[in-house]
Structure formats: C-alpha cells, structure tokens
Tab-separated table of C-alpha atoms and ligand atoms in Angstrom:
chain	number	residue	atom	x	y	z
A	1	UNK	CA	0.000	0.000	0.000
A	2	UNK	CA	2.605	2.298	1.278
A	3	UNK	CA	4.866	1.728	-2.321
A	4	UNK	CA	1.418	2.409	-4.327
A	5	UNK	CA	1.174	5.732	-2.565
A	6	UNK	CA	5.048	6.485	-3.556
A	7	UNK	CA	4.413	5.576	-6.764
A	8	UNK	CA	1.102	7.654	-7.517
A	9	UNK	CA	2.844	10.830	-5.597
A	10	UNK	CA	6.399	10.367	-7.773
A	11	UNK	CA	4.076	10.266	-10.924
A	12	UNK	CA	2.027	13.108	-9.290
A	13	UNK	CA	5.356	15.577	-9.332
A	14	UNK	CA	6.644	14.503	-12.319
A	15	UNK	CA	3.447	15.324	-14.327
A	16	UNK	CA	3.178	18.711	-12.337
A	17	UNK	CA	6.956	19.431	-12.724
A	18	UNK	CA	6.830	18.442	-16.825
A	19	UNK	CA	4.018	21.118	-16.865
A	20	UNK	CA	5.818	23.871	-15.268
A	21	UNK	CA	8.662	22.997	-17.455
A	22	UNK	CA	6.694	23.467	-20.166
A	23	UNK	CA	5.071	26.719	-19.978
A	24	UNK	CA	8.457	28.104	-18.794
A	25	UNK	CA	9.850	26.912	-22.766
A	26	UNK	CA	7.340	26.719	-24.362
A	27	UNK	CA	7.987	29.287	-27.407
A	28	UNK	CA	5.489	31.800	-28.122
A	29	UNK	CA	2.473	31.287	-29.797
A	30	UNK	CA	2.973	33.182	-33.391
A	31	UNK	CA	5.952	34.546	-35.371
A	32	UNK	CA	8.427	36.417	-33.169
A	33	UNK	CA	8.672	40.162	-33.917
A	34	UNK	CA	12.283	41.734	-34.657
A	35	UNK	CA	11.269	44.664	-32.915
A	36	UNK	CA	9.559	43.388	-29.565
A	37	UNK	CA	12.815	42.623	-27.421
A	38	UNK	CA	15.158	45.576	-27.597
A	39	UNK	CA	18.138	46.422	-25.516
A	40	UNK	CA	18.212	49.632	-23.757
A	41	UNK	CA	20.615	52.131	-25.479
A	42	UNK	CA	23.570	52.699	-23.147
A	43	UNK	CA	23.203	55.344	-19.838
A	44	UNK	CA	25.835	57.650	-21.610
A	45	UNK	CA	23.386	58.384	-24.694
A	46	UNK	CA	22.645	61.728	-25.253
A	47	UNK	CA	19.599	62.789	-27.677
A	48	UNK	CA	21.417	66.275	-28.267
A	49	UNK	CA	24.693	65.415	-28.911
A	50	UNK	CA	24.064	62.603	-31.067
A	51	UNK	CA	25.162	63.331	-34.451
A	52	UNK	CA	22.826	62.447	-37.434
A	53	UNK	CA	23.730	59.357	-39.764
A	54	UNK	CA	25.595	60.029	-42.473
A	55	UNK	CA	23.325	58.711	-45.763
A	56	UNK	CA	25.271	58.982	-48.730
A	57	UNK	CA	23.679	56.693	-51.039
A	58	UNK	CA	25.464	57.363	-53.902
A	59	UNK	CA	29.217	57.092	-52.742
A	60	UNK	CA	30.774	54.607	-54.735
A	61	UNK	CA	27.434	53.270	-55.877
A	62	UNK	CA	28.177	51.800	-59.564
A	63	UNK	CA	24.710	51.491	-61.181
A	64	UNK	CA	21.871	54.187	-60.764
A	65	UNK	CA	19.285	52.612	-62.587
A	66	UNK	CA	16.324	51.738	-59.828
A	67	UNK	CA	16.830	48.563	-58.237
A	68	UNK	CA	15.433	46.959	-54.719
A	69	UNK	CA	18.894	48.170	-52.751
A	70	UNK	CA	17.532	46.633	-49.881
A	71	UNK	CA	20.306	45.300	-46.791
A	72	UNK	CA	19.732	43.248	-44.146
A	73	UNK	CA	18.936	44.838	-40.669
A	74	UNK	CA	17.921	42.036	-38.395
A	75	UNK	CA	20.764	41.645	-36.478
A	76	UNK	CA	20.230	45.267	-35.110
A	77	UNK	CA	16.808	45.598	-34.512
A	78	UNK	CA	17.708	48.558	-32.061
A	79	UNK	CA	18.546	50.457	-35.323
A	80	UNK	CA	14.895	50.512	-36.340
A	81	UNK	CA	13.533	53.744	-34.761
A	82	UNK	CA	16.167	56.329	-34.836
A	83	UNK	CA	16.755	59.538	-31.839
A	84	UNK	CA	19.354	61.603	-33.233
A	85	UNK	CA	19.872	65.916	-32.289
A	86	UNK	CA	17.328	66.398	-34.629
A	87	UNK	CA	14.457	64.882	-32.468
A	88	UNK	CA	13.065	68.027	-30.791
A	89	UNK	CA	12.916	70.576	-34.051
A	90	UNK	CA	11.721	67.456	-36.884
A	91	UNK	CA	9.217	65.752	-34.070
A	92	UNK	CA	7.763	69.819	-33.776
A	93	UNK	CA	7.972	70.710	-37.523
A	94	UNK	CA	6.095	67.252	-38.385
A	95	UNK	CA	3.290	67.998	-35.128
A	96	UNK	CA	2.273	71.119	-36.862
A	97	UNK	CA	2.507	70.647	-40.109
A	98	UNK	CA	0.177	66.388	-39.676
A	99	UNK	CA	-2.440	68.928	-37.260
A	100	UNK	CA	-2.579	71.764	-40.012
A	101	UNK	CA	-2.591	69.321	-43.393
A	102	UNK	CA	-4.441	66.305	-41.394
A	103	UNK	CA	-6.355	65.441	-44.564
A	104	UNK	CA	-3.304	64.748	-46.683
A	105	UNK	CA	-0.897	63.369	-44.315
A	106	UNK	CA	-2.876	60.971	-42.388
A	107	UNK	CA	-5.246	57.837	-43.880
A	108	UNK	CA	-6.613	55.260	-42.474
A	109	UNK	CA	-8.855	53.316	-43.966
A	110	UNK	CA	-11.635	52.371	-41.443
A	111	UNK	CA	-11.715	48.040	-41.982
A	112	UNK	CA	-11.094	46.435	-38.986
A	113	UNK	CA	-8.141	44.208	-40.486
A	114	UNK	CA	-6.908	48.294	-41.210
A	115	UNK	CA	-7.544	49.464	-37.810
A	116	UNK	CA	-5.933	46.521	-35.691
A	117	UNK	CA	-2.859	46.688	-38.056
A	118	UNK	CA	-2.944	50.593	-36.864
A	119	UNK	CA	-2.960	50.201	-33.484
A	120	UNK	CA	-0.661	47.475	-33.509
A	121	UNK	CA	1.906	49.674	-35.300
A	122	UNK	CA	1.023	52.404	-32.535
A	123	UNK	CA	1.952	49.979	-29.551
A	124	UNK	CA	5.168	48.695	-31.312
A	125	UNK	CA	6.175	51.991	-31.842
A	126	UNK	CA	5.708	53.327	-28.056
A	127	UNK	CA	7.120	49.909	-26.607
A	128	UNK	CA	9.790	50.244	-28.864
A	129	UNK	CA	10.931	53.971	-27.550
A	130	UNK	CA	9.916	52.744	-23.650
A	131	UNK	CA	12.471	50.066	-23.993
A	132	UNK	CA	15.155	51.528	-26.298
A	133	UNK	CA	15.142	55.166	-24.702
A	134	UNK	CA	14.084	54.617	-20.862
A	135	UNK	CA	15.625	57.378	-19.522
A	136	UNK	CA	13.386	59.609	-22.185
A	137	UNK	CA	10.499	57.784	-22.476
A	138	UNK	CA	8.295	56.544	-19.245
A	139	UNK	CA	5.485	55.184	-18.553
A	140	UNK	CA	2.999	57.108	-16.111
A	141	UNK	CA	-0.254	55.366	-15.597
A	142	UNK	CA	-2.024	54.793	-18.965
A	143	UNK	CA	0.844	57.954	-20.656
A	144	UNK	CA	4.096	57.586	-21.598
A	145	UNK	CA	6.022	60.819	-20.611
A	146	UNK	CA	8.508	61.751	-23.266
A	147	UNK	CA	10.950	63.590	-21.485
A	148	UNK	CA	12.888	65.695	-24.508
A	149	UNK	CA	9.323	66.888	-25.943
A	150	UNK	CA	7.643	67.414	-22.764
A	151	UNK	CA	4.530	65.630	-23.755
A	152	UNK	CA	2.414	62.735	-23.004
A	153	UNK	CA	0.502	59.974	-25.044
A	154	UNK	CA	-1.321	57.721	-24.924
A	155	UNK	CA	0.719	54.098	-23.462
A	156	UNK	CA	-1.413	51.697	-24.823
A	157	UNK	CA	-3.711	52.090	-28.220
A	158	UNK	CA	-6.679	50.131	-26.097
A	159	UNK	CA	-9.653	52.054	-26.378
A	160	UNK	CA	-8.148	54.967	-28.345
A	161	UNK	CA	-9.213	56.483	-31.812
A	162	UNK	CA	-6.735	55.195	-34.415
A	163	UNK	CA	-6.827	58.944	-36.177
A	164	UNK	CA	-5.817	60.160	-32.617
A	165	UNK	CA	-2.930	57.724	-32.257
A	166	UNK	CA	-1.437	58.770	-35.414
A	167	UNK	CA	-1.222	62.370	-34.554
A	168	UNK	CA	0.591	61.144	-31.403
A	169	UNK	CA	3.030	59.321	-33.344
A	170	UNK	CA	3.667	62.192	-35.785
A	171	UNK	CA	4.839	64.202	-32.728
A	172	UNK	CA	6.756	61.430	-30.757
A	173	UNK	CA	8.780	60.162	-34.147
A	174	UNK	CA	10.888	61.536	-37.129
A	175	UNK	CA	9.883	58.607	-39.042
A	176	UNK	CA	6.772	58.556	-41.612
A	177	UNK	CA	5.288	55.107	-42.004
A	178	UNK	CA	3.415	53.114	-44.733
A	179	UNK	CA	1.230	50.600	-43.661
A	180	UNK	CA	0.083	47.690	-45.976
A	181	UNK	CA	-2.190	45.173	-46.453
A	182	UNK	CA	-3.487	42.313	-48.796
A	183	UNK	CA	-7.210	41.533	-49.207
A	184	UNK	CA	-6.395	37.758	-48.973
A	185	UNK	CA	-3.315	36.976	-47.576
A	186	UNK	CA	-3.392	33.405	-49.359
A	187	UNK	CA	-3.339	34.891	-52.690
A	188	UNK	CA	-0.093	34.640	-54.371
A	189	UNK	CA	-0.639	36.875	-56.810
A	190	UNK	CA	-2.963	39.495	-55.434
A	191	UNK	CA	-1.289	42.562	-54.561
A	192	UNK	CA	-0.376	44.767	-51.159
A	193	UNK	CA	-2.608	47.810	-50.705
A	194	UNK	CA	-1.795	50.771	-48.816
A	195	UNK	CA	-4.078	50.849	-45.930
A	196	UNK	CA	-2.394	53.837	-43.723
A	197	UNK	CA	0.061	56.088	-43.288
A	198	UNK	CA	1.449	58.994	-41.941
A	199	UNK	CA	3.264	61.233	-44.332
A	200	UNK	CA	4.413	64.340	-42.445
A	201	UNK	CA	7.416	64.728	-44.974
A	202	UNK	CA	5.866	63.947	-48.170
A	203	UNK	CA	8.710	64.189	-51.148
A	204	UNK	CA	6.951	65.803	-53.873
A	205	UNK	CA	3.853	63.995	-53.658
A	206	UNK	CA	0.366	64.056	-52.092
A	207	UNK	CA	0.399	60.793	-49.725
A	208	UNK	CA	-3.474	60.991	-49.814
A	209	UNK	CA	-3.812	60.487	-53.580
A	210	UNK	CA	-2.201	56.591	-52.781
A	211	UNK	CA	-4.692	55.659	-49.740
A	212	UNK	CA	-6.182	52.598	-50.476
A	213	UNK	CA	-3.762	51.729	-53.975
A	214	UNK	CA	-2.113	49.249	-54.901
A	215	UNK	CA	1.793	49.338	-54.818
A	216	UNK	CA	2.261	49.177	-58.372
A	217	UNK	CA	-0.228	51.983	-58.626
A	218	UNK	CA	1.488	53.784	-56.464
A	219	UNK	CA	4.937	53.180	-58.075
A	220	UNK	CA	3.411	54.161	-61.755
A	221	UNK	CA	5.422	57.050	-61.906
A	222	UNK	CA	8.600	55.713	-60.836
A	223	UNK	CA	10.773	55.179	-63.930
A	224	UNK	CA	11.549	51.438	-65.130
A	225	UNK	CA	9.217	50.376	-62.175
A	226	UNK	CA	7.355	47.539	-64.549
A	227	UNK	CA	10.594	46.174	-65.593
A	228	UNK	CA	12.881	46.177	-62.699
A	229	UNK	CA	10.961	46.435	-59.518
A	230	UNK	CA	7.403	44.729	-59.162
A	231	UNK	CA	8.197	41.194	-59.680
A	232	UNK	CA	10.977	41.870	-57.141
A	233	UNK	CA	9.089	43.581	-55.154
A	234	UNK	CA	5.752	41.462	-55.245
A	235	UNK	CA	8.357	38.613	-54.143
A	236	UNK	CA	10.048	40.489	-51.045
A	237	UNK	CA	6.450	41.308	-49.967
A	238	UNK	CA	5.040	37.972	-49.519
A	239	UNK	CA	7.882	36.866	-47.963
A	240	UNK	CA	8.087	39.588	-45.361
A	241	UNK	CA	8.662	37.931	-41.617
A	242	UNK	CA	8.057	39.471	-38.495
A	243	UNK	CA	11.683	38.426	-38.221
A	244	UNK	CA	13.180	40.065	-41.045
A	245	UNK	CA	14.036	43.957	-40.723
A	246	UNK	CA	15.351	45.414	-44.153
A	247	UNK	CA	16.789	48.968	-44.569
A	248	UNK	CA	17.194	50.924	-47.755
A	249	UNK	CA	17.678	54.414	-49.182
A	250	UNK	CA	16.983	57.037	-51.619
A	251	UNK	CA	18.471	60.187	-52.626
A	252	UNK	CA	17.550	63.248	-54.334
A	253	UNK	CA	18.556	67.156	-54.662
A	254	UNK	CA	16.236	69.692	-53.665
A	255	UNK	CA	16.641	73.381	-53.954
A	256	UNK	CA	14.000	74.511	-51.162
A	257	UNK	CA	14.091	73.980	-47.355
A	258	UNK	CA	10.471	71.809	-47.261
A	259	UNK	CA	10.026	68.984	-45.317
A	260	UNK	CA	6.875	68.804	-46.513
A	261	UNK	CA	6.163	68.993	-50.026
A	262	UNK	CA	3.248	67.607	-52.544
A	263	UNK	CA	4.747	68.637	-56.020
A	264	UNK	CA	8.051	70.545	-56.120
A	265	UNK	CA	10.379	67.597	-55.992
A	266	UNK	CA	9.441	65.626	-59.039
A	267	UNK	CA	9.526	65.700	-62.909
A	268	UNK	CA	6.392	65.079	-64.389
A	269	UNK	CA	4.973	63.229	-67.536
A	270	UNK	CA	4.958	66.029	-70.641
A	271	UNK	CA	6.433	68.909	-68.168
A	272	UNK	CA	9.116	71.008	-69.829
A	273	UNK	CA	11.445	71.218	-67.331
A	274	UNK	CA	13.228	75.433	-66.500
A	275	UNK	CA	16.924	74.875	-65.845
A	276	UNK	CA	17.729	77.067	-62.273
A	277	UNK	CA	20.160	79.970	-62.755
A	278	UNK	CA	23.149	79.103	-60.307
A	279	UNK	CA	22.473	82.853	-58.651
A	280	UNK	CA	18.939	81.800	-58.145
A	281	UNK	CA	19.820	79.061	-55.687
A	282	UNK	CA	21.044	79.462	-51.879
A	283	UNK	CA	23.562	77.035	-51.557
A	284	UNK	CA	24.051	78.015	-48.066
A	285	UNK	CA	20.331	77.407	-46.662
A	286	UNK	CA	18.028	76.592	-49.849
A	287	UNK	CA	19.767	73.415	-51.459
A	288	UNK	CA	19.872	70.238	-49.876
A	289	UNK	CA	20.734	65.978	-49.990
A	290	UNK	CA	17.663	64.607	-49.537
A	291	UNK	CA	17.467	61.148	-48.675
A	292	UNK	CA	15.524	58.582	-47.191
A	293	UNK	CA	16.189	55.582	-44.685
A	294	UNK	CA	13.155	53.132	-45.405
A	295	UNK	CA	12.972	50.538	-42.957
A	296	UNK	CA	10.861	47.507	-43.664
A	297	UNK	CA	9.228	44.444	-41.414
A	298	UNK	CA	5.905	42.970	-40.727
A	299	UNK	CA	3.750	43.136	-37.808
A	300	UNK	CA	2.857	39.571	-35.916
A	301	UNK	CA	-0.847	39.981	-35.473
A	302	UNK	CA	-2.140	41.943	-38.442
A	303	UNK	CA	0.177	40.438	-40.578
A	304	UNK	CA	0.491	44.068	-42.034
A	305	UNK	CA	3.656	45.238	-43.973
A	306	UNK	CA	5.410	48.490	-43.165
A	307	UNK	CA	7.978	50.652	-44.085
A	308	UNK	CA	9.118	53.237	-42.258
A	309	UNK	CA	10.617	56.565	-43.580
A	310	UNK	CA	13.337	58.780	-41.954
A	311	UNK	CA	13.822	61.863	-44.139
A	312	UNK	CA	17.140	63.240	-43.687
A	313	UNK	CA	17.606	66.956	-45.286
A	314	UNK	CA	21.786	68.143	-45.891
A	315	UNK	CA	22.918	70.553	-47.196
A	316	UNK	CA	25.091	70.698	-50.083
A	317	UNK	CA	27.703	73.001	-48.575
A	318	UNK	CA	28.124	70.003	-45.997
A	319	UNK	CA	28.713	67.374	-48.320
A	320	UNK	CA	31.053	70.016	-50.100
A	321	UNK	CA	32.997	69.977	-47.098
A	322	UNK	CA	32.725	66.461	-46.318
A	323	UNK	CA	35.219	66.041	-49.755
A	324	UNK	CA	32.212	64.482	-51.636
A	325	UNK	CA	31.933	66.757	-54.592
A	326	UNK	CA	33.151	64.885	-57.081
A	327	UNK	CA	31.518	61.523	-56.043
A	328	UNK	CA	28.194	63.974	-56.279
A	329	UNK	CA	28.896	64.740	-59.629
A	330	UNK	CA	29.831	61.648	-60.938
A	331	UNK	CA	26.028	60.341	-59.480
A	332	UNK	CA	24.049	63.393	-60.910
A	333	UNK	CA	25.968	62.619	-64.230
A	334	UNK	CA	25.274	58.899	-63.788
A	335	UNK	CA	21.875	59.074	-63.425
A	336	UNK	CA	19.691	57.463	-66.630
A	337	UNK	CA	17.925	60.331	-68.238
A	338	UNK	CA	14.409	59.268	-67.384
A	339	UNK	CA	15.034	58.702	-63.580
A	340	UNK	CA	16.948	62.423	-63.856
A	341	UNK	CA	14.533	63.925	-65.365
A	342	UNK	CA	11.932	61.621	-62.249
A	343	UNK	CA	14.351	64.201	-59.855
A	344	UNK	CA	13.961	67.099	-61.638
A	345	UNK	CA	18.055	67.140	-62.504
A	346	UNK	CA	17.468	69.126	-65.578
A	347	UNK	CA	16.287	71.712	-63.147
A	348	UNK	CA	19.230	71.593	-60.756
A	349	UNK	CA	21.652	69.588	-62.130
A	350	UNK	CA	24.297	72.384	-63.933
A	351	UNK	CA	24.053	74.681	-60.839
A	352	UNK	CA	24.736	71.990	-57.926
A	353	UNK	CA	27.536	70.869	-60.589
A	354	UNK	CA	28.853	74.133	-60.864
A	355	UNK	CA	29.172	74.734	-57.287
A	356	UNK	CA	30.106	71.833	-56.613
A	357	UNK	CA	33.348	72.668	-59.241
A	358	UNK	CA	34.165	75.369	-57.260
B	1	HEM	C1	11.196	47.231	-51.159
B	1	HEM	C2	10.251	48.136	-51.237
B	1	HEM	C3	10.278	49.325	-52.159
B	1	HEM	C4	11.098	49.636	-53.202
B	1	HEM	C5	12.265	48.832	-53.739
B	1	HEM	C6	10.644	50.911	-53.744
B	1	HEM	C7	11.215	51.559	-54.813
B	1	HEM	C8	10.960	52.845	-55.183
B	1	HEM	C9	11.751	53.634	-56.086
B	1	HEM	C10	12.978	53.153	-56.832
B	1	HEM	C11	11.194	54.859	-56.160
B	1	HEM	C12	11.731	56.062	-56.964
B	1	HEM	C13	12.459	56.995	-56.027
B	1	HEM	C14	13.665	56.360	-55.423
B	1	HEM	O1	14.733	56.435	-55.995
B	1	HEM	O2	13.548	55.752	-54.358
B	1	HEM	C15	10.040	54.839	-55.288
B	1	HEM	C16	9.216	55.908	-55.081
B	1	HEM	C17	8.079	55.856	-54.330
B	1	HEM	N1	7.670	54.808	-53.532
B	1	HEM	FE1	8.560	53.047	-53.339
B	1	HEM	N2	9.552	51.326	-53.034
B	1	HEM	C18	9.301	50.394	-52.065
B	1	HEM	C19	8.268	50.411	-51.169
B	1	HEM	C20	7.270	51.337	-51.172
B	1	HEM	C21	6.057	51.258	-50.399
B	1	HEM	C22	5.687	50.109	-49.496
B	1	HEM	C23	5.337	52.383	-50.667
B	1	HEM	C24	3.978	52.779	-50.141
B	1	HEM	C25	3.065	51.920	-49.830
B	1	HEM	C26	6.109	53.180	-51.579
B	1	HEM	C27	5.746	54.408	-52.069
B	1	HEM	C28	6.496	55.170	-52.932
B	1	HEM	C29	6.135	56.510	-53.346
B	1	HEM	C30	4.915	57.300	-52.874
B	1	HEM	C31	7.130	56.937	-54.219
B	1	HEM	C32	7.160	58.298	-54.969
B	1	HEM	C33	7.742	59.380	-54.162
B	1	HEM	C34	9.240	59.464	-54.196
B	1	HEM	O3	9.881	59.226	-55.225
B	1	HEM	O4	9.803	59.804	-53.145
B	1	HEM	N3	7.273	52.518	-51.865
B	1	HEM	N4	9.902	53.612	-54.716
C-alpha cells in the first residue's frame, strides 16, 4: 500500500513538474517580432549630442538605374527607430505641419483588419521607444512621458481612436510610415494595398492620392518600375517575416528647405522642365541631400507590412565639405535620363555641378 502511494505521488510531481517545465519553454504562440525585445541604449546616450547618420547613397554606388537596394537589418533591430539631435525641431515641424494638413498626411482606412494593423503599429512603436530610450520615455499610468518633448501619449492604443494615435506618433517620431495590407493573404498573386500612413514629410507627392492603392499603382510614376521592380518587389512582400528587418535608401537634390512637399520635388509626364540659374539658388540654406532611410518588417498579429521613412535633409555646402563633390557629380551625371529627369536634374543639375566645381 505504502509503495502504491510512492508511486502515484512520484508520478504526481513529475506530471506537475513536466508542466511547469513546459510553460516556462514553451515558445510563443505566433511569429516572433524583430522589434519586440530591444536592448536599452547605453546610460551615456545623449539625444542632443548625437550626431545624425551620415546617408550617402550614392558614394561609390556603380549602377543608378532603380533597383530593390535593400540590406539586411535584423541583427540590429535597435537600429529601427532612430533619436538623433534632430528629435526636438523634426518631431515639432512634423506635429504642426500632420495637425494643419491632417487630410493629406494621415489615412486610415476604417476596416477592422486596417484598424488593428494601426494600433498594432502604434503599440510597437511606443514599446519600442519605452524600452530603447528609458531614460526619455516613461510610462505614467495609462501615458508615456517623453521627457525631450515634454509631452504625453497615450501608453497603450486600447480604447483609443486610431486617427488620434497617429497624430501622437507624428509628434513622438521623425519617421513617416506606410502601412500595408493584402485583401487575402493566401493569394499569391494578389497585390499589397496601402491601408495607412502617416506622411508628415511627403517628397513631392500628395500621400493621400495613394490611400487605399495598390503598390504598383502607387509606383506608376517611378521610372523602369514595370521592368525592374514589381516582380521583385511582389516577391520580397510575400515573404516579409516578423523576423526580417530590411533597410534601404533614396536620394535626391532639392533646392527649397520643405520637409513637406506635394509637387516641387518631381519631374512630371509632358512637363518642360526650367533649368535654375546658379544665382537663383542658396547654396548656403536653400539646397539640400535629400534622402531617405526606409525601414521595412511585418507586424505579428495583423500580418500588415510596413515601411518606415526617416527623411534626412543636408545641405550641399556640408557634403562640399565632407570632400564628396566629385563623387556627387559623378552620381548626378550617372543618373539614366528618365530617372533624372523623375528628380527634376534638368532643373538643378548644372548649378549643384557648378558649385560643386568650385
Ligand atoms: C522594397 C520596397 C520598395 C522599393 C524597392 C521601392 C522603390 C521605389 C523607387 C525606386 C522609387 C523612386 C524613387 C527612389 O529612388 O527611391 C520609389 C518611389 C516611391 N515609392 Fe517606393 N519602393 C518600395 C516600397 C514602397 C512602399 C511600401 C510604398 C507605399 C506603400 C512606396 C511608395 C512610394 C512613393 C509614394 C514613391 C514616390 C515618391 C518618391 O519618389 O519619393 N514605396 N519607390
């Protein structure tokens, strides 16, 4: 009697310890997102003193016709959200100009598959800063402080109006986003369709003309997009993981100071183009590298794609100094005539030359 008893009460633990075992290792239920675990930035970090990254696309870059360009990012997911000493004048600039132009800059289109993949950005976004930035970003009941802006939003999208939770964003982060979505995710051939976004920095375009496209709509007017990009890109986006982070950039010459801009930056169809006088253009405060740093992943639960957009304005004078004139030149020169005339070089392209010569 007494060994049946030991016997039961060994098989007793061992069941009960197997369990706790398991739900300690058990993995997660779902893909794991790149951007959910993220290692505090070290103690010594200092928003105002940290230098912005230096894009410069087109240093030895050997072809310029349009390709994917995308690298591989996963290994730093930390990188994905950037704080640099630009935070506290961009993060302003983009609040008032997404509360002013609301009806261009932000779209979301009101499915529920559309809405959960909004707030799901939302609360990856604000985790993200609370765990990559703690000693800027904290959480205070249902707000998150944010220390450098002296402001307060919302900590968790729960409950909250999606519309409102994108103006919060567009105040809290440099980066834009594009948020995208496929009617049936099971369909091979069917198509991604931009389902929100917040555009505070618009290059030359009006973001709300492309709510609710497609993304070859979208890229119509991007030169040799049918032949060298959609299959490409129709590929990469079905096989988007919530483990994969990709990064890649663009660059362009602009001779105004805009952020925010729906026409001025591009060549378009029939348009005869004015060449700039070089003594029309400040090259001190009025011309500028523009590039962006796209970052692209997909969230868990939505199964939404998104790409985020970090627009970074330089002037020319700095590259100048930086010794990159030449390289400059050589790219403007290299450029195929229809994607130069795409970024308006027959506009700008003699004057930057020229003072870049000098
Ligand atoms: C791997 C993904 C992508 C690639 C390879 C790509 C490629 C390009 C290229 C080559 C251009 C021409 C300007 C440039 O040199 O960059 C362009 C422009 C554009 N793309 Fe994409 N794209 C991607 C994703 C997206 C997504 C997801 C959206 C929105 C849903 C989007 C929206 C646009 C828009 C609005 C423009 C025109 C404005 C501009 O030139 O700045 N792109 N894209």
């Amino acid at each position: 009697m007494l060994a049946a008893i030991f016997v039961l009460t060994v098989l007793v633990a061992t069941y009960s310890l197997f369990h706790l075992y398991q739900r300690h290792t058990a993995k997660p239920k779902g893909p794991v997102s790149v951007i959910s675990n993220i290692k505090p930035i070290d103690k010594s970090f200092r928003w105002d003193t940290t230098e912005p990254e230096k894009i410069r696309p087109f240093v030895n870059k050997k072809d310029f016709r349009p390709n994917m360009g995308i690298k591989n990012l996963a290994a730093q997911p930390e990188q994905w959200l950037l704080i640099e000493d630009t935070y506290r004048e961009v993060t302003t600039k983009k609040r008032d100009i997404t509360s002013s132009n609301v009806d261009k800059t932000i779209q979301i289109n009101d499915s529920p598959r559309s809405q959960l993949a909004a707030r799901e950005y939302y609360d990856s976004c604000i985790n993200f800063f609370l765990m990559r930035y703690p000693q800027y970003f904290v959480k205070k009941g249902n707000q998150v402080y944010n220390k450098i802006n002296d402001d307060y939003v919302p900590a968790s999208s729960a409950g909250e109006d999606p519309m409102a939770l994108y103006l919060a964003l567009a105040r809290t982060m440099e980066e834009d986003v594009v948020v995208f979505l496929k009617d049936d995710p099971n369909d091979h051939e069917m198509e991604y369709t931009l389902r929100s976004g917040i555009t505070g920095f618009p290059s030359g375009f009006d973001p709300s003309d492309n709510h609710d496209k497609v993304i070859s709509e979208i890229h119509d007017v991007v030169p040799q997009y049918k032949e060298r990009l959609k299959l490409s890109m129709g590929r990469f986006f079905n096989r988007l993981q919530p483990s994969d982070l990709w990064v890649r950039f663009n660059w362009t010459i602009q001779t105004h100071n805009q952020h925010y801009n729906l026409r001025l930056n591009h060549g378009h169809e029939g348009e005869s183009i004015e060449e700039i006088k070089f003594e029309d253009i400040d090259f001190e405060n009025g011309c500028f590298l523009r590039c962006e740093r796209q970052v692209l992943t997909r969230l868990p639960k939505s199964g939404a794609n998104i790409m985020t957009v970090r627009t970074y304005l330089t002037p020319i004078s700095k590259i100048k100094q930086e010794g990159l004139a030449d390289e400059l030149c050589r790219a403007i020169d290299a450029l195929p005539t229809d994607l130069g005339f795409y970024k308006r070089r027959p506009a700008w392209g003699t004057a930057v030359k020229q003072y870049l010569n000098l």
